[in-house]
Coordinates of C-alpha atoms and ligand atoms in Angstrom, one line a residue:
M1 CA 116.5 110.7 88.9
D2 CA 120.2 110.8 89.9
R3 CA 122.1 107.8 88.6
K4 CA 123.8 105.7 91.2
W5 CA 126.5 103.0 91.1
W6 CA 124.2 100.2 92.2
H7 CA 121.3 100.8 89.8
D8 CA 122.4 98.3 87.2
K9 CA 123.4 95.6 89.7
V10 CA 122.0 92.2 90.7
A11 CA 121.9 91.3 94.3
Y12 CA 121.8 87.9 96.1
Q13 CA 120.8 87.2 99.7
I14 CA 122.7 84.6 101.8
Y15 CA 121.3 83.1 105.0
P16 CA 124.7 82.2 106.4
K17 CA 123.4 79.4 108.7
S18 CA 122.1 77.5 105.8
F19 CA 124.4 78.3 102.9
Y20 CA 127.5 76.2 103.2
D21 CA 129.2 74.6 106.2
S22 CA 133.0 74.4 105.9
N23 CA 133.8 72.6 109.1
G24 CA 131.2 69.9 109.5
D25 CA 129.4 71.3 112.6
G26 CA 126.1 71.4 110.7
I27 CA 126.0 75.2 110.6
G28 CA 126.8 77.3 107.5
D29 CA 129.7 79.8 108.0
I30 CA 131.7 82.6 106.5
P31 CA 134.5 80.4 105.2
G32 CA 131.7 78.4 103.5
I33 CA 130.6 81.6 101.8
I34 CA 134.1 82.4 100.7
G35 CA 134.3 78.9 99.2
K36 CA 131.2 79.6 97.1
L37 CA 132.2 83.1 95.8
D38 CA 133.1 81.7 92.4
Y39 CA 129.7 80.1 92.1
L40 CA 128.1 83.5 92.8
A41 CA 130.5 85.4 90.5
D42 CA 129.8 83.0 87.7
L43 CA 126.1 83.5 88.1
G44 CA 126.7 87.2 87.7
I45 CA 126.0 88.5 91.2
D46 CA 127.3 92.0 92.1
I47 CA 125.9 92.6 95.6
L48 CA 125.8 90.1 98.4
W49 CA 123.5 90.6 101.4
L50 CA 124.3 88.5 104.4
S51 CA 121.6 87.9 107.0
P52 CA 123.2 88.6 110.5
C53 CA 126.3 86.8 111.5
Y54 CA 127.2 89.0 114.5
Q55 CA 127.6 87.5 117.9
S56 CA 124.1 86.3 119.0
P57 CA 122.3 83.7 121.1
L58 CA 120.4 83.0 117.8
A59 CA 117.0 83.1 119.5
D60 CA 115.8 84.6 116.2
Q61 CA 118.6 83.2 114.2
G62 CA 120.9 86.2 114.6
Y63 CA 118.3 88.9 114.4
D64 CA 119.1 89.2 118.1
I65 CA 122.6 90.7 118.4
S66 CA 124.6 90.6 121.6
D67 CA 127.7 92.3 120.2
Y68 CA 127.6 94.5 117.1
Y69 CA 131.4 94.5 116.8
N70 CA 132.0 90.8 116.7
I71 CA 131.2 87.8 114.5
D72 CA 129.6 84.8 116.2
P73 CA 132.1 82.0 116.5
R74 CA 129.6 79.6 114.9
F75 CA 129.9 81.7 111.7
G76 CA 133.6 82.4 111.9
T77 CA 135.9 85.2 113.0
M78 CA 136.4 88.8 112.2
E79 CA 139.4 87.8 110.1
D80 CA 137.1 85.5 108.1
M81 CA 134.7 88.5 107.6
E82 CA 137.5 90.7 106.4
R83 CA 138.7 88.0 104.1
L84 CA 135.2 87.6 102.7
I85 CA 135.0 91.4 102.0
A86 CA 138.4 91.3 100.2
E87 CA 137.8 88.1 98.3
A88 CA 134.4 89.3 97.2
K89 CA 135.9 92.6 96.0
K90 CA 138.4 90.7 93.9
R91 CA 135.4 89.3 92.0
G92 CA 133.6 92.6 91.7
I93 CA 131.2 91.8 94.5
C94 CA 130.3 94.0 97.4
I95 CA 129.0 92.9 100.7
L96 CA 126.0 94.2 102.6
M97 CA 125.5 93.3 106.2
D98 CA 122.2 93.3 108.0
L99 CA 121.6 96.3 110.2
V100 CA 119.4 95.2 113.1
V101 CA 118.9 98.2 115.3
N102 CA 115.3 98.3 116.3
H103 CA 116.3 95.9 119.0
C104 CA 119.3 94.1 120.3
S105 CA 119.6 90.9 122.3
D106 CA 118.7 90.6 126.0
E107 CA 122.3 89.2 126.2
H108 CA 123.8 92.5 125.0
E109 CA 125.9 94.4 127.5
W110 CA 123.5 97.3 127.4
F111 CA 120.6 95.2 128.5
K112 CA 122.5 93.5 131.3
R113 CA 123.5 96.9 132.6
A114 CA 119.9 98.1 132.4
C115 CA 118.8 95.2 134.5
E116 CA 121.5 96.1 137.1
D117 CA 120.5 99.7 137.2
P118 CA 117.3 100.5 135.5
D119 CA 117.3 104.1 136.5
G120 CA 120.9 104.6 135.2
K121 CA 122.2 105.4 131.8
Y122 CA 121.4 102.1 130.2
G123 CA 117.9 101.9 131.5
N124 CA 117.2 104.8 129.1
Y125 CA 118.6 102.6 126.2
F126 CA 115.3 100.7 126.4
Y127 CA 111.6 101.3 126.9
L128 CA 111.1 100.5 130.6
R129 CA 107.9 101.0 132.6
D130 CA 107.0 100.3 136.2
K131 CA 105.4 96.9 136.7
K132 CA 101.9 97.0 138.0
E133 CA 100.2 93.8 139.2
G134 CA 97.7 92.4 136.8
E135 CA 98.1 95.2 134.3
L136 CA 100.4 95.7 131.4
P137 CA 101.7 99.1 130.3
T138 CA 99.9 98.7 126.9
N139 CA 97.9 96.0 125.2
W140 CA 100.1 95.6 122.1
R141 CA 100.7 92.1 120.7
S142 CA 104.3 91.3 119.7
Y143 CA 105.0 90.0 116.1
F144 CA 105.9 86.6 117.5
G145 CA 102.8 86.4 119.8
G146 CA 101.9 87.4 123.3
P147 CA 102.2 90.9 124.9
V148 CA 105.2 93.1 124.0
W149 CA 106.0 93.5 127.8
D150 CA 108.1 91.2 129.9
D151 CA 109.6 91.6 133.4
L152 CA 113.0 93.2 133.5
P153 CA 114.9 90.6 135.4
G154 CA 115.9 91.5 139.0
T155 CA 113.8 94.8 138.9
D156 CA 110.3 96.0 139.5
K157 CA 110.1 97.1 135.9
Q158 CA 109.0 95.8 132.5
Y159 CA 110.6 96.3 129.1
L160 CA 109.2 96.5 125.6
H161 CA 109.9 94.0 122.8
V162 CA 107.9 94.2 119.6
F163 CA 109.5 90.9 118.5
H164 CA 110.6 88.1 120.7
K165 CA 111.2 88.6 124.4
K166 CA 114.9 88.0 123.7
Q167 CA 114.8 91.1 121.4
P168 CA 114.4 94.2 123.7
D169 CA 113.6 97.3 121.6
L170 CA 116.2 100.1 121.7
N171 CA 115.0 103.5 122.6
W172 CA 115.6 105.6 119.5
E173 CA 114.3 108.7 121.3
N174 CA 117.5 108.6 123.3
P175 CA 120.3 110.5 121.3
E176 CA 122.9 108.3 123.0
V177 CA 121.4 105.2 121.4
R178 CA 121.4 106.8 118.0
E179 CA 125.0 107.8 118.4
E180 CA 125.9 104.2 119.2
V181 CA 124.1 103.0 116.1
Y182 CA 125.8 105.5 113.8
K183 CA 129.2 104.7 115.3
N184 CA 128.7 101.0 114.6
I185 CA 127.5 101.6 111.0
N186 CA 130.5 103.7 110.2
W187 CA 132.9 101.3 111.8
W188 CA 131.6 98.6 109.5
L189 CA 131.6 100.9 106.4
D190 CA 135.2 101.7 107.2
K191 CA 135.9 98.0 106.8
G192 CA 134.9 98.2 103.2
L193 CA 131.3 97.1 103.2
G194 CA 129.1 98.2 100.3
G195 CA 126.2 99.0 102.6
F196 CA 123.4 97.5 104.6
R197 CA 120.0 95.9 104.5
I198 CA 118.1 97.5 107.2
D199 CA 116.0 95.3 109.4
A200 CA 112.5 96.0 110.7
I201 CA 113.3 99.7 110.6
I202 CA 109.7 100.9 110.5
N203 CA 109.4 99.9 114.2
I204 CA 112.0 102.4 115.6
K205 CA 109.4 105.1 116.0
K206 CA 106.7 104.4 118.6
A207 CA 103.5 106.3 119.0
L208 CA 104.1 108.5 122.1
P209 CA 102.8 108.6 124.7
F210 CA 102.1 104.9 124.9
H211 CA 98.4 103.9 125.1
D212 CA 96.1 101.0 124.4
Y213 CA 94.3 100.4 121.1
E214 CA 91.1 98.5 120.3
P215 CA 91.7 94.7 120.9
D216 CA 91.5 92.7 117.7
R217 CA 91.5 89.1 119.1
E218 CA 90.2 87.4 122.1
D219 CA 93.5 87.7 123.9
G220 CA 92.5 91.4 124.5
L221 CA 95.6 92.6 122.6
C222 CA 96.0 94.6 119.4
S223 CA 98.3 94.2 116.4
I224 CA 101.4 96.2 116.6
H225 CA 100.4 97.9 113.4
A226 CA 97.7 99.7 115.3
M227 CA 100.4 101.5 117.3
L228 CA 102.7 102.0 114.3
R229 CA 99.9 103.7 112.4
G230 CA 99.9 106.4 115.1
A231 CA 103.7 106.8 115.1
K232 CA 104.7 110.1 113.6
G233 CA 108.1 111.5 112.7
I234 CA 110.3 108.5 111.8
G235 CA 111.8 110.7 109.1
T236 CA 113.8 112.7 111.6
F237 CA 115.6 109.6 112.7
L238 CA 116.0 108.1 109.3
G239 CA 117.3 111.4 107.8
E240 CA 119.8 111.8 110.6
M241 CA 121.0 108.2 110.2
R242 CA 121.5 108.7 106.4
D243 CA 123.4 111.9 106.9
R244 CA 125.6 110.6 109.6
T245 CA 126.5 107.3 107.9
F246 CA 125.5 106.0 104.4
K247 CA 125.7 109.3 102.7
K248 CA 129.2 110.0 103.6
Y249 CA 130.3 106.7 102.1
D250 CA 128.0 106.6 99.1
A251 CA 126.9 103.3 100.6
F252 CA 123.9 101.3 99.4
S253 CA 121.1 100.9 101.8
V254 CA 117.9 98.9 101.4
G255 CA 115.1 99.2 103.9
E256 CA 112.7 96.5 105.1
V257 CA 109.8 98.9 105.0
F258 CA 106.2 97.9 105.4
N259 CA 103.0 100.0 105.1
E260 CA 104.6 103.2 103.8
K261 CA 102.1 105.7 102.6
P262 CA 102.3 106.7 98.9
E263 CA 103.1 110.3 99.7
E264 CA 106.2 109.1 101.8
I265 CA 107.9 107.3 98.9
P266 CA 110.0 110.3 97.7
D267 CA 111.2 110.8 101.3
F268 CA 112.2 107.1 101.6
I269 CA 113.7 106.4 98.2
G270 CA 113.6 109.5 96.1
D271 CA 116.8 111.4 95.3
D272 CA 118.4 112.0 98.7
G273 CA 115.9 109.6 100.3
Y274 CA 116.5 107.9 103.6
F275 CA 117.5 104.7 101.8
S276 CA 118.9 103.8 98.4
S277 CA 116.0 101.4 97.9
M278 CA 113.3 99.5 99.7
F279 CA 111.8 96.1 99.2
D280 CA 108.6 95.6 97.4
F281 CA 106.5 93.4 99.8
N282 CA 103.2 94.0 98.0
E283 CA 103.0 90.4 96.8
T284 CA 104.2 88.9 100.1
I285 CA 101.7 90.7 102.3
F286 CA 98.8 89.9 99.9
G287 CA 96.0 87.9 101.6
G288 CA 97.4 88.3 105.1
S289 CA 94.9 88.2 108.0
E290 CA 95.0 89.8 111.4
N291 CA 93.8 86.4 112.7
G292 CA 97.0 84.7 111.7
W293 CA 98.5 82.6 109.0
Y294 CA 95.8 79.9 109.1
D295 CA 93.3 82.5 107.9
A296 CA 95.3 83.9 105.0
T297 CA 93.9 84.0 101.4
P298 CA 96.1 82.3 98.8
I299 CA 97.3 84.5 96.0
T300 CA 96.2 83.8 92.4
P301 CA 98.2 84.7 89.2
D302 CA 95.8 87.6 88.7
D303 CA 96.5 88.9 92.2
Y304 CA 100.2 88.5 91.8
K305 CA 100.1 90.6 88.6
K306 CA 98.0 93.2 90.3
C307 CA 100.4 93.4 93.3
C308 CA 103.4 93.9 91.1
F309 CA 101.9 96.5 88.9
E310 CA 100.5 98.4 91.9
A311 CA 103.9 98.6 93.5
Q312 CA 105.5 99.6 90.2
A313 CA 102.9 102.4 89.6
K314 CA 103.3 103.6 93.2
V315 CA 107.0 104.1 92.8
G316 CA 107.2 105.0 89.1
D317 CA 110.4 106.8 88.4
I318 CA 110.7 108.3 91.9
G319 CA 113.2 105.7 92.9
F320 CA 114.2 102.1 92.8
L321 CA 112.3 99.2 94.4
S322 CA 114.2 96.1 95.3
N323 CA 112.2 93.2 93.9
I324 CA 112.1 89.8 95.5
I325 CA 110.4 86.5 95.0
E326 CA 111.2 85.3 98.4
N327 CA 113.6 85.9 101.4
H328 CA 114.4 84.3 104.7
D329 CA 111.1 85.3 106.2
E330 CA 108.9 83.9 103.4
P331 CA 108.0 80.6 102.0
R332 CA 109.6 79.6 98.6
G333 CA 108.1 81.8 95.9
V334 CA 107.7 79.0 93.4
S335 CA 105.5 77.1 96.0
R336 CA 103.5 80.3 96.7
Y337 CA 103.0 82.1 93.4
I338 CA 102.6 79.1 91.1
P339 CA 99.2 77.4 91.4
E340 CA 99.3 74.1 93.3
G341 CA 100.3 71.2 91.1
D342 CA 101.8 73.4 88.4
C343 CA 105.3 73.9 89.9
C344 CA 107.7 72.8 87.2
T345 CA 110.8 74.0 85.4
E346 CA 108.8 76.1 82.9
S347 CA 106.6 77.8 85.5
K348 CA 109.6 78.5 87.7
K349 CA 111.3 80.2 84.8
M350 CA 108.2 82.2 84.0
L351 CA 108.0 83.5 87.5
A352 CA 111.7 84.4 87.5
A353 CA 111.5 86.4 84.2
L354 CA 108.3 88.2 85.2
N355 CA 109.8 89.4 88.4
F356 CA 113.3 89.9 87.2
M357 CA 112.4 92.2 84.3
L358 CA 110.4 94.6 86.5
R359 CA 111.8 98.0 87.1
G360 CA 114.0 98.0 90.1
L361 CA 116.9 96.1 91.7
P362 CA 116.5 92.3 91.5
F363 CA 117.4 90.3 94.6
I364 CA 117.8 86.6 94.4
Y365 CA 117.5 84.6 97.6
Q366 CA 119.8 81.6 98.0
G367 CA 118.4 78.5 96.2
Q368 CA 115.8 80.6 94.3
E369 CA 118.1 80.3 91.3
L370 CA 117.7 76.5 91.5
G371 CA 113.9 76.7 91.9
M372 CA 114.1 75.4 95.5
E373 CA 110.6 74.5 96.9
N374 CA 108.8 74.5 100.2
V375 CA 109.5 71.7 102.6
P376 CA 106.9 68.9 103.4
F377 CA 107.0 69.2 107.2
T378 CA 105.6 66.0 108.8
T379 CA 105.4 67.3 112.4
I380 CA 105.7 70.7 114.1
D381 CA 108.8 69.3 115.8
E382 CA 110.7 69.6 112.6
V383 CA 110.2 73.3 112.6
D384 CA 112.7 75.6 114.3
D385 CA 111.3 79.0 113.5
I386 CA 109.8 80.8 116.5
S387 CA 107.2 82.6 114.4
T388 CA 105.9 79.3 112.9
H389 CA 105.5 77.8 116.4
D390 CA 103.5 80.8 117.5
E391 CA 101.3 80.7 114.4
Y392 CA 100.8 77.0 115.0
R393 CA 99.5 77.7 118.5
V394 CA 97.2 80.5 117.2
A395 CA 95.8 78.0 114.6
L396 CA 95.1 75.4 117.3
E397 CA 93.5 78.0 119.5
A398 CA 91.2 79.0 116.6
G399 CA 90.0 75.4 116.6
L400 CA 92.0 73.7 113.8
S401 CA 93.1 70.1 114.3
P402 CA 96.8 69.5 114.7
E403 CA 97.0 68.2 111.1
E404 CA 95.1 71.2 109.8
A405 CA 97.2 73.6 111.8
L406 CA 100.4 72.0 110.5
R407 CA 99.2 72.2 107.0
A408 CA 98.2 75.8 107.4
V409 CA 101.5 77.0 108.9
S410 CA 103.6 74.9 106.6
K411 CA 102.5 77.0 103.7
F412 CA 104.0 80.2 105.3
S413 CA 106.7 78.9 107.6
R414 CA 109.9 80.8 107.4
D415 CA 111.8 77.5 107.6
N416 CA 110.8 76.8 104.1
A417 CA 113.4 79.2 103.0
R418 CA 115.9 78.3 105.7
T419 CA 116.6 74.6 104.9
P420 CA 120.1 74.0 103.8
M421 CA 121.1 75.1 100.3
Q422 CA 121.1 72.2 97.9
W423 CA 124.5 71.9 96.4
T424 CA 124.7 68.3 95.2
D425 CA 122.8 65.0 95.2
G426 CA 125.2 63.7 97.8
A427 CA 124.6 63.3 101.6
N428 CA 122.9 66.3 103.1
A429 CA 122.7 67.9 99.7
G430 CA 126.4 68.6 100.0
F431 CA 125.7 71.3 102.6
T432 CA 127.6 69.7 105.4
T433 CA 129.6 66.6 106.3
G434 CA 128.0 66.7 109.7
T435 CA 124.4 66.8 110.9
P436 CA 122.6 69.8 109.4
W437 CA 121.0 72.2 112.0
L438 CA 117.7 72.0 110.0
K439 CA 116.4 69.2 107.9
V440 CA 117.4 69.2 104.3
N441 CA 114.5 69.3 101.8
P442 CA 114.1 65.6 100.6
N443 CA 113.9 66.8 97.0
Y444 CA 117.6 67.6 96.8
P445 CA 118.5 64.6 94.5
S446 CA 116.5 66.3 91.8
I447 CA 117.0 69.9 92.7
N448 CA 120.6 70.8 93.3
A449 CA 123.3 73.2 92.0
A450 CA 125.8 70.6 90.7
A451 CA 123.2 69.2 88.2
Q452 CA 121.8 72.6 87.2
V453 CA 125.1 74.3 86.6
Q454 CA 125.8 71.8 83.8
D455 CA 122.3 71.8 82.3
A456 CA 121.7 74.5 79.8
D457 CA 117.9 74.2 80.3
S458 CA 117.9 74.4 84.1
V459 CA 116.3 77.0 86.2
Y460 CA 119.8 78.1 87.2
S461 CA 120.9 78.6 83.6
F462 CA 117.8 80.6 82.9
Y463 CA 118.6 82.9 85.9
K464 CA 122.1 83.2 84.4
K465 CA 120.6 84.3 81.1
L466 CA 118.3 86.8 82.8
I467 CA 121.3 88.3 84.6
A468 CA 123.3 88.4 81.4
L469 CA 120.5 90.2 79.6
R470 CA 120.3 92.9 82.3
K471 CA 124.0 93.5 81.8
D472 CA 124.0 93.4 78.0
P473 CA 125.2 96.8 76.9
V474 CA 122.6 96.9 74.2
Y475 CA 119.6 96.4 76.6
K476 CA 120.9 97.5 79.9
E477 CA 119.7 101.1 79.7
T478 CA 116.2 100.0 78.9
I479 CA 116.1 97.2 81.5
V480 CA 117.5 99.4 84.3
Y481 CA 115.9 102.7 83.6
G482 CA 113.1 102.1 81.1
A483 CA 109.5 102.8 82.1
L484 CA 107.2 99.9 82.9
E485 CA 103.9 99.9 81.1
P486 CA 101.4 97.1 81.7
V487 CA 99.7 95.5 78.6
W488 CA 96.5 93.4 78.4
E489 CA 96.1 94.1 82.1
E490 CA 92.6 92.7 82.3
R491 CA 93.4 89.4 80.7
H492 CA 93.1 86.4 83.0
N493 CA 96.3 84.5 83.8
L494 CA 98.4 86.6 81.6
M495 CA 101.0 89.0 82.8
A496 CA 102.6 91.3 80.3
Y497 CA 104.4 94.6 80.3
Y498 CA 106.6 96.8 78.1
R499 CA 109.9 98.2 79.3
K500 CA 110.3 101.4 77.3
G501 CA 113.6 103.3 77.1
E502 CA 116.2 103.5 74.4
R503 CA 114.5 100.3 73.1
T504 CA 111.1 98.7 73.6
L505 CA 110.9 95.3 75.2
L506 CA 107.8 93.2 75.8
V507 CA 107.8 90.8 78.7
V508 CA 104.9 88.3 78.5
G509 CA 104.1 85.3 80.6
N510 CA 101.3 82.8 80.2
Y511 CA 100.5 82.2 83.8
Q512 CA 98.6 78.9 83.4
K513 CA 99.1 75.4 82.0
E514 CA 96.6 75.9 79.1
P515 CA 98.0 77.6 76.0
Q516 CA 96.8 81.1 75.3
E517 CA 97.2 83.5 72.4
I518 CA 98.3 87.1 72.1
E519 CA 98.2 89.3 69.1
L520 CA 101.1 91.6 68.2
Q521 CA 100.1 94.5 66.0
K522 CA 103.5 95.1 64.5
G523 CA 105.4 91.9 65.1
Y524 CA 108.7 91.9 67.0
K525 CA 112.4 92.3 66.1
K526 CA 114.0 89.6 68.2
A527 CA 113.3 87.1 70.9
L528 CA 115.7 87.8 73.7
L529 CA 114.5 85.1 76.1
N530 CA 112.2 82.1 75.9
N531 CA 111.7 79.3 78.3
Y532 CA 110.6 77.0 75.4
K533 CA 112.6 76.0 72.3
D534 CA 110.2 77.7 69.9
I535 CA 107.6 80.4 69.5
A536 CA 104.4 79.1 67.9
Q537 CA 103.2 81.9 65.7
D538 CA 101.1 82.7 62.7
K539 CA 100.5 86.2 61.2
G540 CA 101.1 88.2 64.3
I541 CA 99.3 85.7 66.6
I542 CA 101.6 84.0 69.1
R543 CA 100.3 80.9 70.8
L544 CA 101.9 80.8 74.2
Q545 CA 102.4 77.3 75.6
G546 CA 101.6 76.6 79.3
Y547 CA 103.7 78.9 81.5
Q548 CA 105.7 80.1 78.5
V549 CA 107.5 83.4 79.1
L550 CA 109.0 85.6 76.4
V551 CA 111.1 88.7 76.4
L552 CA 110.8 90.3 72.9
E553 CA 112.5 93.3 71.4
M554 CA 109.8 95.2 69.6
Ligands
GLC601 C1 113.0 91.2 110.2 C2 113.8 90.0 109.8 C3 113.2 88.8 110.5 C4 113.4 89.0 112.0 C5 112.7 90.4 112.4 C6 113.2 90.8 113.8 O1 111.6 91.1 109.8 O2 113.8 89.8 108.4 O3 113.9 87.6 110.2 O4 112.8 88.0 112.7 O5 113.1 91.4 111.5 O6 114.5 91.2 113.7
CA602 CA1 130.2 75.5 110.2

């Protein structure tokens, strides 16, 4: 495998709207991020991915872009963005922006022009079909609910949107669209970005010609995945994009890729792949149901282990996965992957170490380093996220009571991760001096950065140690490039693996509150990390405490 500049890095995702508000309007902004760069540098972050802050009506919180060349005034100005890139660089941090090009906003100039003249140049930027009374062009269900087709305002046509109706899909079959995309990417890379996180990219190739699939719910529609399974040839677009943009700049690119087939992995992230890396979503998609969130199966510690190892085995040394515990589309990982009632400092650290020491590039989502938890929503009105509202409706339609539906969607709501970052125990968790755009998690007096930065035993300090270990010249080679080999795979509530390279490390976590023992044949040289003060051991037998995690040099 070719060695790349980003392999040994640690990445961090910022959701700008909820990170830090510098001017009291209740919305996080770019000057706010600049103000916190020292915090991030001190933690040891090298790569910073910003969720979108381009001009946008914020129908899907910025994943609906109305101008790819401008910053939304709520987030700041282009000068702020340039200053962020420069200030980050001074601290050895590079910035990734979010590349959202499966769709734009219905308020983008292109879409407005398509409405004015659907048969003209810009009509062909989108997927338009003639409107027929009582009949849709296809029966595909959008990700956020309802059909993917809506009327193109002022015309007798309909347009396709696989996400929200304010997110019309761009027609990638049209070379002019692709040119526009590449031009924009290069324009940003010229500004000094390190690269991009690439949104929803698997959707850019549709199965042509369009046709219906077997309905999978009573609404007569089918999941968009039915169509995507039949879409062939995305590689032509992705390869072209790589050659025309990222490759020329040696930029980093990480794809939001779902449902790739094992044989496609070398094309996606092998040497000269379409992307530098792609996220491992094997854990996040576990238990998902076509019926909706209310019908999902919770994930157990044994499932979690299996998902991680499956993903690791699938990729092997072909390339680099980007490993996450959570992101802005997922609930908080500590609330999801730690059994109910067991969420505590020890178990949070265990989850952190088990994930962080996997082979691949670790991504930390804002607040994860503090062990931020899901939000106790008391009514659906407290929820902003469009996707949660849709899933709530689906749950009600399936016959759940309003209380049951709220409980079911609360577990998965994207707003769990979108509540303001908890900086201090002061008003609004120190996020804003105004009224926060989304309710602050009421647990901020006990979970906040100010307290944890000073506490050597905090979740934050543990993350800092994990990062420092990854960068330690003695262990870096092994942690970054060493092979991953599961151990004691069949043992219940125990997750353990070797990292084998120049050295051999054993990572072992007791994924339950009851103690459990492991036997080491040859003992170990050194304990590199431990979330407890001591290791209880006797003649090669280690008695792990509840949720104890160890990184041992063998
Ligand atoms: C991606 C984003 C998500 C967004 C969707 C549509 O999945 O992560 O937040 O809603 O794409 O752009
Ligand atoms: Ca602000």
